[in-house]
PDB file of C-alpha atoms in Angstrom:
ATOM      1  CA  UNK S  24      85.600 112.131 126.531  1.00 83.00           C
ATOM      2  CA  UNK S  25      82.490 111.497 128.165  1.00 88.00           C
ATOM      3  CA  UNK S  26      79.242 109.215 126.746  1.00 94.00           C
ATOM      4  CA  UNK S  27      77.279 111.684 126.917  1.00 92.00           C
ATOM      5  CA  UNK S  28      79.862 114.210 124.731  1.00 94.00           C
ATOM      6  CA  UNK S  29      79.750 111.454 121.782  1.00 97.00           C
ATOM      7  CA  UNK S  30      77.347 112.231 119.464  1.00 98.00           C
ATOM      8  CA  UNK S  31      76.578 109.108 117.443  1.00 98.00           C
ATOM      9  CA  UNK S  32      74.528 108.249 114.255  1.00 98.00           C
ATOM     10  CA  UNK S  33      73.455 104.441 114.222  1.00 98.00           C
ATOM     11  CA  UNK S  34      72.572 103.108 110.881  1.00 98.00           C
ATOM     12  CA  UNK S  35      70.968  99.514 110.183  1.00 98.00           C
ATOM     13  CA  UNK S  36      67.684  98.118 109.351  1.00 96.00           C
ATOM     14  CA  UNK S  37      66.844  94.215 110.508  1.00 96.00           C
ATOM     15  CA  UNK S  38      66.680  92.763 113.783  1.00 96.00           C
ATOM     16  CA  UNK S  39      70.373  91.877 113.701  1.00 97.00           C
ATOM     17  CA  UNK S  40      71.165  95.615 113.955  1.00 98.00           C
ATOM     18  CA  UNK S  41      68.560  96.032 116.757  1.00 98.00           C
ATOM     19  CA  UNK S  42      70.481  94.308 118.867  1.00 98.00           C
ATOM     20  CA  UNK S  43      73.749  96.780 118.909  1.00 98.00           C
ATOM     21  CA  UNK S  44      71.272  99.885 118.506  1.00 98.00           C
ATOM     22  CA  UNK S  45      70.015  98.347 121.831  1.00 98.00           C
ATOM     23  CA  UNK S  46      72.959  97.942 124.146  1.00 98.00           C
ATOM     24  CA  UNK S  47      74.372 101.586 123.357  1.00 98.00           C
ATOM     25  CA  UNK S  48      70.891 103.082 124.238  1.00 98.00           C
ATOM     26  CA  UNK S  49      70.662 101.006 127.566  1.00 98.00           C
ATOM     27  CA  UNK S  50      74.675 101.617 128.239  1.00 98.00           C
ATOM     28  CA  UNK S  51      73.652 105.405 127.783  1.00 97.00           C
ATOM     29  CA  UNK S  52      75.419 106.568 124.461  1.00 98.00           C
ATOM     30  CA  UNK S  53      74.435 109.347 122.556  1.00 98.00           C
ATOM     31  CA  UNK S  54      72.601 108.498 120.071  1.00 98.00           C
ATOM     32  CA  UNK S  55      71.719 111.446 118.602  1.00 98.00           C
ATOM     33  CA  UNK S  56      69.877 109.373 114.879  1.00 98.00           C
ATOM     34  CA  UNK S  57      68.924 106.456 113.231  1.00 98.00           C
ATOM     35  CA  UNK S  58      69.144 105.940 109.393  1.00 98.00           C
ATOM     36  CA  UNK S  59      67.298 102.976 108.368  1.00 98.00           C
ATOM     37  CA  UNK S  60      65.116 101.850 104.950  1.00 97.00           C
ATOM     38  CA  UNK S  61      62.229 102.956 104.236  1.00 96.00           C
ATOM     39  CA  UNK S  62      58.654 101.018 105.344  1.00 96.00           C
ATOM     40  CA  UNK S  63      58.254  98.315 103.090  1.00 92.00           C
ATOM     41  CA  UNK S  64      54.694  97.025 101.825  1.00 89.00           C
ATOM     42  CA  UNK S  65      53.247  94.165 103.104  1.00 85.00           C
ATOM     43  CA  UNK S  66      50.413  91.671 102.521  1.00 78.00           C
ATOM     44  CA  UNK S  67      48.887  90.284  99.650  1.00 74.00           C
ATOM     45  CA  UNK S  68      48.403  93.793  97.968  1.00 74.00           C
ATOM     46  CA  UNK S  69      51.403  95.594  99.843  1.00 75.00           C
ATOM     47  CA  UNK S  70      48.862  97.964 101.121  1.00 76.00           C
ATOM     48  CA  UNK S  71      50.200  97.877 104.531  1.00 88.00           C
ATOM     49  CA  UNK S  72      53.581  99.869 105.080  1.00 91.00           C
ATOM     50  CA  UNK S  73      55.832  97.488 108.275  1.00 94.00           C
ATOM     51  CA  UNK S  74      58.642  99.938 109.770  1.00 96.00           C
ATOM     52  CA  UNK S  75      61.739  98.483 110.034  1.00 96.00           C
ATOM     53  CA  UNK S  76      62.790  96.772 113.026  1.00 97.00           C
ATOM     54  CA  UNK S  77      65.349  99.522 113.934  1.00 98.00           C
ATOM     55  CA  UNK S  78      62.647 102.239 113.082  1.00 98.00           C
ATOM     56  CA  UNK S  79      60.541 100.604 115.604  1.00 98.00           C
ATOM     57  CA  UNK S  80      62.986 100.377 118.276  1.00 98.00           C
ATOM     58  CA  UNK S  81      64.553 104.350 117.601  1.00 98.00           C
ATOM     59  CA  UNK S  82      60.963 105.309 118.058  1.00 98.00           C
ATOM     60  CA  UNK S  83      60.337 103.531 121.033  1.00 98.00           C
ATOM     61  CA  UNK S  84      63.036 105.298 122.907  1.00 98.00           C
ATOM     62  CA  UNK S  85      62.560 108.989 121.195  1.00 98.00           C
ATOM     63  CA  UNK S  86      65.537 109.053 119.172  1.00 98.00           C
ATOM     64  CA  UNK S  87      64.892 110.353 115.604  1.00 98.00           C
ATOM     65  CA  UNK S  88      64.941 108.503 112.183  1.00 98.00           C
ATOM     66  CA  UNK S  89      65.547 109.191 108.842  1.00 98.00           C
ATOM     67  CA  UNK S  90      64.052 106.925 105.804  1.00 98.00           C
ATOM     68  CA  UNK S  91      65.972 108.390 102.365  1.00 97.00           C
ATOM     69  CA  UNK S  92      65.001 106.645  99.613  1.00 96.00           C
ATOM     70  CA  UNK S  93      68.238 107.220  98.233  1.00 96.00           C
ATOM     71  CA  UNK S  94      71.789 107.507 100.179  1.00 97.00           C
ATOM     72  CA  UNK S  95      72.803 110.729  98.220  1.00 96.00           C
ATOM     73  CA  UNK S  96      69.523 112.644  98.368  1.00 96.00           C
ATOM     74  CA  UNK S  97      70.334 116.481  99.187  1.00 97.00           C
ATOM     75  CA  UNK S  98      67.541 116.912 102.124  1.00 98.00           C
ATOM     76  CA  UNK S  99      68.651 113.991 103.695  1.00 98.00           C
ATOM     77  CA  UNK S 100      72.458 114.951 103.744  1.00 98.00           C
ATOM     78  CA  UNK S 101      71.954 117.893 104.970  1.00 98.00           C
ATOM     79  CA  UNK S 102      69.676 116.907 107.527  1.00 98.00           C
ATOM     80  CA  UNK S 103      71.870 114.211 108.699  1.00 98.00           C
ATOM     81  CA  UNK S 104      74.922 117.117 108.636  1.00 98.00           C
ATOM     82  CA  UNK S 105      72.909 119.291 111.060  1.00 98.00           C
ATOM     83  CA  UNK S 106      73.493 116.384 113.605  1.00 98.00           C
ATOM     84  CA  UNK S 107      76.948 116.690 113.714  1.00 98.00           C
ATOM     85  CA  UNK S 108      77.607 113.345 114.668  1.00 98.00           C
ATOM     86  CA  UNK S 109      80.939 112.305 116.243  1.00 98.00           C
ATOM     87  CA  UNK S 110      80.630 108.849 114.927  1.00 98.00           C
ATOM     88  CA  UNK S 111      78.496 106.486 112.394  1.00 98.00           C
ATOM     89  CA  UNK S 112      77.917 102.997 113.526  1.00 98.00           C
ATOM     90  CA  UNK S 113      76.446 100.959 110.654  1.00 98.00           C
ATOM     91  CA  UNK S 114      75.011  96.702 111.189  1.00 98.00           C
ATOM     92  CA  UNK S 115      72.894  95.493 108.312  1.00 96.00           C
ATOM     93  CA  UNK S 116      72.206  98.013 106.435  1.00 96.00           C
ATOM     94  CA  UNK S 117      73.240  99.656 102.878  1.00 93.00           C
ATOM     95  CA  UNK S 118      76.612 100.728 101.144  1.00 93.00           C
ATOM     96  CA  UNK S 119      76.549 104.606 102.044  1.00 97.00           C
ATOM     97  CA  UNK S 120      78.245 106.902  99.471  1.00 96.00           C
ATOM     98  CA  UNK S 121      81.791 108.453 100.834  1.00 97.00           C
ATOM     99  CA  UNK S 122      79.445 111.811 101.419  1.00 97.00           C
ATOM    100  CA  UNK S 123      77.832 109.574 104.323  1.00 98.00           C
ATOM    101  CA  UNK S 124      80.522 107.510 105.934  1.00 98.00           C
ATOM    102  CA  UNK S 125      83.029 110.229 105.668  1.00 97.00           C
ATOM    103  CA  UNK S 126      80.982 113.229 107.363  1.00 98.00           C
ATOM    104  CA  UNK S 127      81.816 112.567 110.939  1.00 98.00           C
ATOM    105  CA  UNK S 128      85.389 113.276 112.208  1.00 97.00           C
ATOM    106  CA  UNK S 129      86.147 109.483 113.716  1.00 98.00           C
ATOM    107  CA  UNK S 130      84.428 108.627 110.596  1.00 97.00           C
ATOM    108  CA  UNK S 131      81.817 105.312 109.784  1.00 98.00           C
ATOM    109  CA  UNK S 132      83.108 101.414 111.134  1.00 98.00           C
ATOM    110  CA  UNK S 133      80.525  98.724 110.415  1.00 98.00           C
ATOM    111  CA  UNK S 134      79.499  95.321 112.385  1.00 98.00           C
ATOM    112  CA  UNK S 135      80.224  92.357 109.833  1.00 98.00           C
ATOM    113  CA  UNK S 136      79.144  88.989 110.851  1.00 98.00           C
ATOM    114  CA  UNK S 137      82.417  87.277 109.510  1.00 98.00           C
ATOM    115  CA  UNK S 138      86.028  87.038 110.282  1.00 97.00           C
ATOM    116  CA  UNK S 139      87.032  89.622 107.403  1.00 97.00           C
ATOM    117  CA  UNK S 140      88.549  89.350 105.254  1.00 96.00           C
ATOM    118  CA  UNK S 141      86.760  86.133 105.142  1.00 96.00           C
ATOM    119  CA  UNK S 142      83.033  86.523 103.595  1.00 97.00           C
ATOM    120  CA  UNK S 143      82.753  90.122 102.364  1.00 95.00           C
ATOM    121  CA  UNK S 144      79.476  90.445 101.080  1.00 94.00           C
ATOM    122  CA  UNK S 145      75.797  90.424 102.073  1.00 94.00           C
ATOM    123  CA  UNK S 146      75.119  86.648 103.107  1.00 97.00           C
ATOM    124  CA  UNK S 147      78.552  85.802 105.718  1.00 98.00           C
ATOM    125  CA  UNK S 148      76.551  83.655 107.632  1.00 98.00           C
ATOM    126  CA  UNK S 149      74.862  81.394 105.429  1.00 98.00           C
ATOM    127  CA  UNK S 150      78.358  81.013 103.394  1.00 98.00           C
ATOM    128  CA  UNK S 151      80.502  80.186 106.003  1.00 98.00           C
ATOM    129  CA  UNK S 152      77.933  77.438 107.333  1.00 98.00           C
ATOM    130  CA  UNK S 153      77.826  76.452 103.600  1.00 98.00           C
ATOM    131  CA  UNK S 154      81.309  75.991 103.147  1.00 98.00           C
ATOM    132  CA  UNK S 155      81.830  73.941 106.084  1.00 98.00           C
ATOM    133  CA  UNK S 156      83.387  76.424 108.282  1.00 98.00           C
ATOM    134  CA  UNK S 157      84.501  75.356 112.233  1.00 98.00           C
ATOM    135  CA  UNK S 158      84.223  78.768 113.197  1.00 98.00           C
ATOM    136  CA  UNK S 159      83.478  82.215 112.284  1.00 98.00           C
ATOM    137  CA  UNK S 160      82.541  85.626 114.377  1.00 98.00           C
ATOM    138  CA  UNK S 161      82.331  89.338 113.934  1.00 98.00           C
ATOM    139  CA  UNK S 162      84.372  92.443 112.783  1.00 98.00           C
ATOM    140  CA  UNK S 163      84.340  95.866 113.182  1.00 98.00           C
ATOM    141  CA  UNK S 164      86.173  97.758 110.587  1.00 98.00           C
ATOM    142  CA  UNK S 165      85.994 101.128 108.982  1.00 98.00           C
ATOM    143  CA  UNK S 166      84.196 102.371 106.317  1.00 97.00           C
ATOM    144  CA  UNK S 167      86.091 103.075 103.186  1.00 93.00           C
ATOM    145  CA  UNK S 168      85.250 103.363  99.314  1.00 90.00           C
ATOM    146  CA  UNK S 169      85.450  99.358  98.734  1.00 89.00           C
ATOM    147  CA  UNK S 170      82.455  96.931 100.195  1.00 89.00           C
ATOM    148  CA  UNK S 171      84.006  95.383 103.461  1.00 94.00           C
ATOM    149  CA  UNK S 172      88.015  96.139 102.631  1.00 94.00           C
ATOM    150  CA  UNK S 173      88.418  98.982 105.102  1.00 96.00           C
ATOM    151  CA  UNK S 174      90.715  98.721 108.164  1.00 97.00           C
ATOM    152  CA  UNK S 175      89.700  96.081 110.833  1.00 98.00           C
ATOM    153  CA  UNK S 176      89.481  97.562 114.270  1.00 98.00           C
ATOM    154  CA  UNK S 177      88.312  94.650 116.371  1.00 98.00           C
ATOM    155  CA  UNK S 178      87.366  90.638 115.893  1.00 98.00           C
ATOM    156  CA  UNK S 179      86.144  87.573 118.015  1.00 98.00           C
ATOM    157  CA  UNK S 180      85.393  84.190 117.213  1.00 98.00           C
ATOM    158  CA  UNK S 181      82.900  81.470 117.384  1.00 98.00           C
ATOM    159  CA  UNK S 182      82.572  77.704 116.980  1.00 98.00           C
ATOM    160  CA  UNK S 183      80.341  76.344 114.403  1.00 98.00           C
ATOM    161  CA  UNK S 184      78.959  73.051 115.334  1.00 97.00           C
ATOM    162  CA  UNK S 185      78.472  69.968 113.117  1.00 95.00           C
ATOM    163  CA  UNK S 186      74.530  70.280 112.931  1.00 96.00           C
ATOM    164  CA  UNK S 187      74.462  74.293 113.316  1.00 98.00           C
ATOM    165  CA  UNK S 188      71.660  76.587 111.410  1.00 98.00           C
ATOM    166  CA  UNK S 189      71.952  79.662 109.951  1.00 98.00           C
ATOM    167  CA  UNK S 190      69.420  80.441 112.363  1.00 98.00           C
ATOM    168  CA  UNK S 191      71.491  79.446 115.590  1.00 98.00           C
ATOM    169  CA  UNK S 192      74.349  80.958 114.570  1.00 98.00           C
ATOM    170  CA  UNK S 193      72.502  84.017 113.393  1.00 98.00           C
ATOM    171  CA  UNK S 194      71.188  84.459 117.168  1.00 98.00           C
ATOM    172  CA  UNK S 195      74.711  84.068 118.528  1.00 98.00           C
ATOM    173  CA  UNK S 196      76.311  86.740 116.543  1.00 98.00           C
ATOM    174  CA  UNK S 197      73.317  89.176 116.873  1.00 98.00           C
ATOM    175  CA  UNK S 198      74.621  88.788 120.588  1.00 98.00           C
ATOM    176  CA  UNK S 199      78.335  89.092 120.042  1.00 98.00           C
ATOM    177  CA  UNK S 200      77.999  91.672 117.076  1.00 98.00           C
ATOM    178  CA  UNK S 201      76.205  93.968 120.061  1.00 98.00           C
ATOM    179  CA  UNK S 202      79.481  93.462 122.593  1.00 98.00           C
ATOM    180  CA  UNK S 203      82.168  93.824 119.917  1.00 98.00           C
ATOM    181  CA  UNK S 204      80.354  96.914 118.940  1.00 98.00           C
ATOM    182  CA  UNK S 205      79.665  98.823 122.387  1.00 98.00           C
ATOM    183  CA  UNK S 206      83.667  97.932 122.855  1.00 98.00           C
ATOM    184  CA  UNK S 207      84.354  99.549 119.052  1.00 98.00           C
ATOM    185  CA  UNK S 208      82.862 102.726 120.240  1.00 98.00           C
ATOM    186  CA  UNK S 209      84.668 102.916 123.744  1.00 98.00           C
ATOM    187  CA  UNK S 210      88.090 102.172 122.197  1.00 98.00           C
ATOM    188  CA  UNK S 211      87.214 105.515 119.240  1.00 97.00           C
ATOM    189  CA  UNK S 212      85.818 107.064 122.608  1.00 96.00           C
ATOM    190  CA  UNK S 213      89.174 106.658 124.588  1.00 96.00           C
ATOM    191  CA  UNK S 214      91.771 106.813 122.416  1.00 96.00           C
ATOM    192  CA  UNK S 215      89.865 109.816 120.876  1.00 96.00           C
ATOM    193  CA  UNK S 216      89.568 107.711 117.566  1.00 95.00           C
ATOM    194  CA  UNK S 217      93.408 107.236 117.299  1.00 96.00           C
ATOM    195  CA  UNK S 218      92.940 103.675 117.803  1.00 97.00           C
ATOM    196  CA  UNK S 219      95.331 101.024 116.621  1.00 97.00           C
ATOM    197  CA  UNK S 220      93.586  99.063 113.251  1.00 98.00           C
ATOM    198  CA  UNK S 221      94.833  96.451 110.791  1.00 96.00           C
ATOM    199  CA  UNK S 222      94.744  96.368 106.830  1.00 96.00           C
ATOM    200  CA  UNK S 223      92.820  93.450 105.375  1.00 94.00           C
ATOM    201  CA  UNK S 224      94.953  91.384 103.204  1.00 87.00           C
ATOM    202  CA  UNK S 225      93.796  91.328  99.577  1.00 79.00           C
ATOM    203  CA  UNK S 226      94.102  87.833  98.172  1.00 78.00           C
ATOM    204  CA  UNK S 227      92.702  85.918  95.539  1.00 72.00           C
ATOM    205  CA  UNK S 228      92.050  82.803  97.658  1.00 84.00           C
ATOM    206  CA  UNK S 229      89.719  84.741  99.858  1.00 93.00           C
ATOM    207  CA  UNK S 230      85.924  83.255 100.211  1.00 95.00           C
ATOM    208  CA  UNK S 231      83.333  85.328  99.237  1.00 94.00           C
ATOM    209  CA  UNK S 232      79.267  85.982 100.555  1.00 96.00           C
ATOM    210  CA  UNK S 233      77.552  87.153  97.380  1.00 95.00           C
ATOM    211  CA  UNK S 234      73.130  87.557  98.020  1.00 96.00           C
ATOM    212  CA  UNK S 235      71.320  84.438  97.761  1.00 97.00           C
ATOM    213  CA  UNK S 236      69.006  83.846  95.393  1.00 97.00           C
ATOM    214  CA  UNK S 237      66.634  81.049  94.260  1.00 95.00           C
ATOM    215  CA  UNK S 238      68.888  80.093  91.644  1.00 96.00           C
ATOM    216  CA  UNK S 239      72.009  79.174  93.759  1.00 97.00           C
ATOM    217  CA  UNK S 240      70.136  77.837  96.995  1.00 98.00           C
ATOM    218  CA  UNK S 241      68.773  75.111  94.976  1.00 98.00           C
ATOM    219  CA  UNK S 242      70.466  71.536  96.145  1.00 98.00           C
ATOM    220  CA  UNK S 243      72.831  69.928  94.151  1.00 98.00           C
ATOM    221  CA  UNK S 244      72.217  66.522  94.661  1.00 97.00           C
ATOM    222  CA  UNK S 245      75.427  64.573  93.295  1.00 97.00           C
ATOM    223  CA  UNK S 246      77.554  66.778  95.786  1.00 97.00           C
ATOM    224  CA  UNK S 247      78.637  64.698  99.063  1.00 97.00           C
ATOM    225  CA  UNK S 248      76.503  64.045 101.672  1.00 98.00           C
ATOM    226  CA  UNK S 249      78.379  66.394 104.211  1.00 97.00           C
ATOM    227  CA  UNK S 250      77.960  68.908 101.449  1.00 98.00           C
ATOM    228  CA  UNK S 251      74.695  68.630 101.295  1.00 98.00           C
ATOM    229  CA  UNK S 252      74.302  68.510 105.011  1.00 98.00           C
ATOM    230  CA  UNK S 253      75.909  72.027 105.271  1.00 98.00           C
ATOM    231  CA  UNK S 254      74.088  73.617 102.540  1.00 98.00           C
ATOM    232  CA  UNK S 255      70.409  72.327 104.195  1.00 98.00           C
ATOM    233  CA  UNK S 256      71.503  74.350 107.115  1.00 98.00           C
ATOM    234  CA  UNK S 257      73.732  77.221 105.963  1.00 98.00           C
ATOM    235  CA  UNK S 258      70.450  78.389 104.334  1.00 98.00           C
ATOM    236  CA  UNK S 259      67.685  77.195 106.970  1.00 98.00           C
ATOM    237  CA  UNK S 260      65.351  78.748 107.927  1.00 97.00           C
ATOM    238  CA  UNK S 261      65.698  81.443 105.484  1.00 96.00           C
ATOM    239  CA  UNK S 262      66.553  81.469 102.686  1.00 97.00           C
ATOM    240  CA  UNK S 263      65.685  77.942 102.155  1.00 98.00           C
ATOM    241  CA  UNK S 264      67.556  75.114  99.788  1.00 98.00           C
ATOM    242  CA  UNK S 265      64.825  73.965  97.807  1.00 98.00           C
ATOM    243  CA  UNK S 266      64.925  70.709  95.490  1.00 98.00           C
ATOM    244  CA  UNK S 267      62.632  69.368  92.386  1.00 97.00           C
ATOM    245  CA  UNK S 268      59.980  67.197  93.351  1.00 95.00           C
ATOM    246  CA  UNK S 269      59.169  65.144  90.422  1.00 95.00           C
ATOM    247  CA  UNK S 270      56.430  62.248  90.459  1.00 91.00           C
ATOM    248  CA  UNK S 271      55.469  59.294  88.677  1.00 89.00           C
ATOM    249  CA  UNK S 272      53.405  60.884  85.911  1.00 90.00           C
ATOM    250  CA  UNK S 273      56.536  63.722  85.707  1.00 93.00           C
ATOM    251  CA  UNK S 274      55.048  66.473  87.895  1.00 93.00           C
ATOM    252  CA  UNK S 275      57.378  68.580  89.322  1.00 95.00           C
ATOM    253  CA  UNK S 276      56.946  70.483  92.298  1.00 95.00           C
ATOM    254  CA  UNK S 277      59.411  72.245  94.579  1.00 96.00           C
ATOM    255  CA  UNK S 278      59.979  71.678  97.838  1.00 97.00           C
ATOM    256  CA  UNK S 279      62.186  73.301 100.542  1.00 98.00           C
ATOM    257  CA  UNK S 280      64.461  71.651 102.834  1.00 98.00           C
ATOM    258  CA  UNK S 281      64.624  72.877 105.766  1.00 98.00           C
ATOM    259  CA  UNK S 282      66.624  69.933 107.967  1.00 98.00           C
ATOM    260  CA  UNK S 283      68.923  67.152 107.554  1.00 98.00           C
ATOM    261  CA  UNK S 284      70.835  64.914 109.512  1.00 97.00           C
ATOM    262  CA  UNK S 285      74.031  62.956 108.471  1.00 96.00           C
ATOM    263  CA  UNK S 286      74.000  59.162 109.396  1.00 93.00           C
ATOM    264  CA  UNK S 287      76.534  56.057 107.955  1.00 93.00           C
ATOM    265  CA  UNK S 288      77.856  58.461 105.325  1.00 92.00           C
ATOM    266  CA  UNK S 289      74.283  59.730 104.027  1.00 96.00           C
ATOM    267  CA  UNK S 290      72.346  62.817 104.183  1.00 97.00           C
ATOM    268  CA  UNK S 291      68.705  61.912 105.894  1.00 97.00           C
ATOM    269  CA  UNK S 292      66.008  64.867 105.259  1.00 97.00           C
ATOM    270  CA  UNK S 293      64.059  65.509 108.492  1.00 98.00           C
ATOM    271  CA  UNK S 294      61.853  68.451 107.800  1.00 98.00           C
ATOM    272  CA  UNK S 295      60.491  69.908 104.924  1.00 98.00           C
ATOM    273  CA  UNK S 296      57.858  71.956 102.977  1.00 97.00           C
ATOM    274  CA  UNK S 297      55.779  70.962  99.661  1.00 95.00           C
ATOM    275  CA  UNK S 298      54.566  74.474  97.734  1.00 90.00           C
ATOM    276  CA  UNK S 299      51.123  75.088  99.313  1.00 91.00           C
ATOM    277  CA  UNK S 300      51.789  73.028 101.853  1.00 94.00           C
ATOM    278  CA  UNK S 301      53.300  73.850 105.690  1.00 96.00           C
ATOM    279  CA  UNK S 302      56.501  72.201 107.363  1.00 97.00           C
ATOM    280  CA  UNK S 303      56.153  68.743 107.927  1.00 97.00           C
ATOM    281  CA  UNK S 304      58.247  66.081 108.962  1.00 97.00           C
ATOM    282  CA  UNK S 305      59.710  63.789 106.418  1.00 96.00           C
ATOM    283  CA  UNK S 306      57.353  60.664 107.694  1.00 95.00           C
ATOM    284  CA  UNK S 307      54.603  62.866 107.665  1.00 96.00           C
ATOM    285  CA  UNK S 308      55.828  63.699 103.957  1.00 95.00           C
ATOM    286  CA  UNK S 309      56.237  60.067 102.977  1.00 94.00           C
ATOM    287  CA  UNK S 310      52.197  58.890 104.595  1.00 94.00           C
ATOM    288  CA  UNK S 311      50.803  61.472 102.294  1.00 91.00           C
ATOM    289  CA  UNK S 312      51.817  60.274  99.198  1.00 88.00           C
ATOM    290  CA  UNK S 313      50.510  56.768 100.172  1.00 85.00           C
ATOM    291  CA  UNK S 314      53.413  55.048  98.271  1.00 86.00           C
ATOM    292  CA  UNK S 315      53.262  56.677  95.283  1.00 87.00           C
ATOM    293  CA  UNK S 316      56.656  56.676  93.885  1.00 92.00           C
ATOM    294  CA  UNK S 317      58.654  60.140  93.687  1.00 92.00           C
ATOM    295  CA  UNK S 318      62.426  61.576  92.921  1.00 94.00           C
ATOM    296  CA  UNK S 319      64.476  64.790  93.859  1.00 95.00           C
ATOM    297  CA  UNK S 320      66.168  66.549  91.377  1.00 95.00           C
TER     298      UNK S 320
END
């Protein structure tokens, strides 16, 4: 089978996915779609719609898109039926209904930024930077009726450094989540999508990557310094751990962390960001309280 004779429907939404949407268009696959969310309001009255950054790319190289509001929606299965797609390649976007990741004959594998069965769940990066991981990577695996359970196709692995961001590591598996992708669809496209795959072990040790909210991104101070350390930077620059600032007179305000360093045994805080207020560093932080005395909680 030819490139050209695959007829592929790429699904995904943030810049993450753009990245594997990319290197099949430029390796010259046929992608004959793109499913992605739909515009999302912006500014202070969300009276501005912002494409997605997958929507942006698709139309910058012709290719058409589809927006449903909802997975299941009649038009839009039978609309993405009339493509009659080979293949669905899914990074970052939203669990699709069997109807979906079941319509074309090699079927639906996804791009997960984790060694599954390690971190199912929508935040794999941030946890396994959170948990003190020494390594993690990508998998491609696919699709069945469970969130992130289906057969593994294909892995690889990176190091996670002592002082590593979610943000670093993000970058590097943007970049590796593209490779181990354009190699998932020329191993369906060669072996005519009798590839060789591997179950995922179901065990009740296994770490998970639930969403992040405010509620658990907030520090816990009386945890050790090293797990502090790793919390600060599983979660900068986005979503943010975030502490209590409270003053003298009992005033709290929040404040987001966005860097620490680890020195003798001790978490140091190096950047950082008062409500209202930009980044700073922590000096700058400290002058502009002119000694007035303060506490995290």
């Amino acid at each position: 089978m030819k490139k050209k004779d695959l007829k592929i429907v790429f699904m995904g939404t943030p810049e993450f996915a753009v990245e594997s949407l990319k290197i099949l268009v430029e390796n010259g696959y046929n992608i004959v779609a793109v499913v992605t969310q739909p515009d999302k309001p912006v500014g202070r009255h969300g009276s501005v719609l912002q494409a997605p950054a997958v929507k942006q790319y698709a139309l910058s190289k012709d290719i058409p898109v589809l927006q449903p509001e909802k997975m299941k929606d009649e038009t839009f299965i039978e609309k993405l039926h009339s493509y009659n797609a080979d293949l669905q390649v899914v990074v970052a976007f939203r669990m699709l209904p069997e109807i979906v990741w079941a319509m074309p004959r090699f079927g639906t594998f996804n791009v997960h930024a984790s060694l599954l069965p390690q971190y199912r769940g929508a935040a794999p990066i941030n946890w396994a930077i959170i948990n003190g991981e020494e390594e993690t990577g990508v998998t491609t695996f696919l699709l069945d009726k469970e969130i992130d359970t289906g057969r593994i196709i294909m892995q690889d692995k990176i190091a996670i450094d002592n002082d590593d961001t979610a943000e670093v590591i993000y970058d590097r598996l943007m970049t590796l989540g593209a490779e181990i992708c354009m190699k998932t669809v020329d191993l369906i496209m060669t072996t005519d999508g009798k590839m060789e795959t591997h179950s995922q072990p179901s065990d009740a040790s296994l770490k998970p990557a639930p969403k992040l909210f405010r509620e658990n991104t907030r520090i816990n101070w009386n945890k050790s310094a090293k797990k502090i350390h790793d919390f600060v930077r599983g979660l900068s620059p986005y979503p943010t751990a975030w502490t209590m600032m409270i003053d003298e007179n009992g005033k709290e305000q929040p404040v987001k962390i966005f860097k620490t360093e680890l020195k003798d045994g001790e978490v140091m805080i190096c950047e950082l960001q008062v409500a209202g207020k930009k980044r700073m560093s922590y000096d700058a932080f400290l002058n502009g309280l002119h000694g007035k005395h303060f506490r995290f909680e």
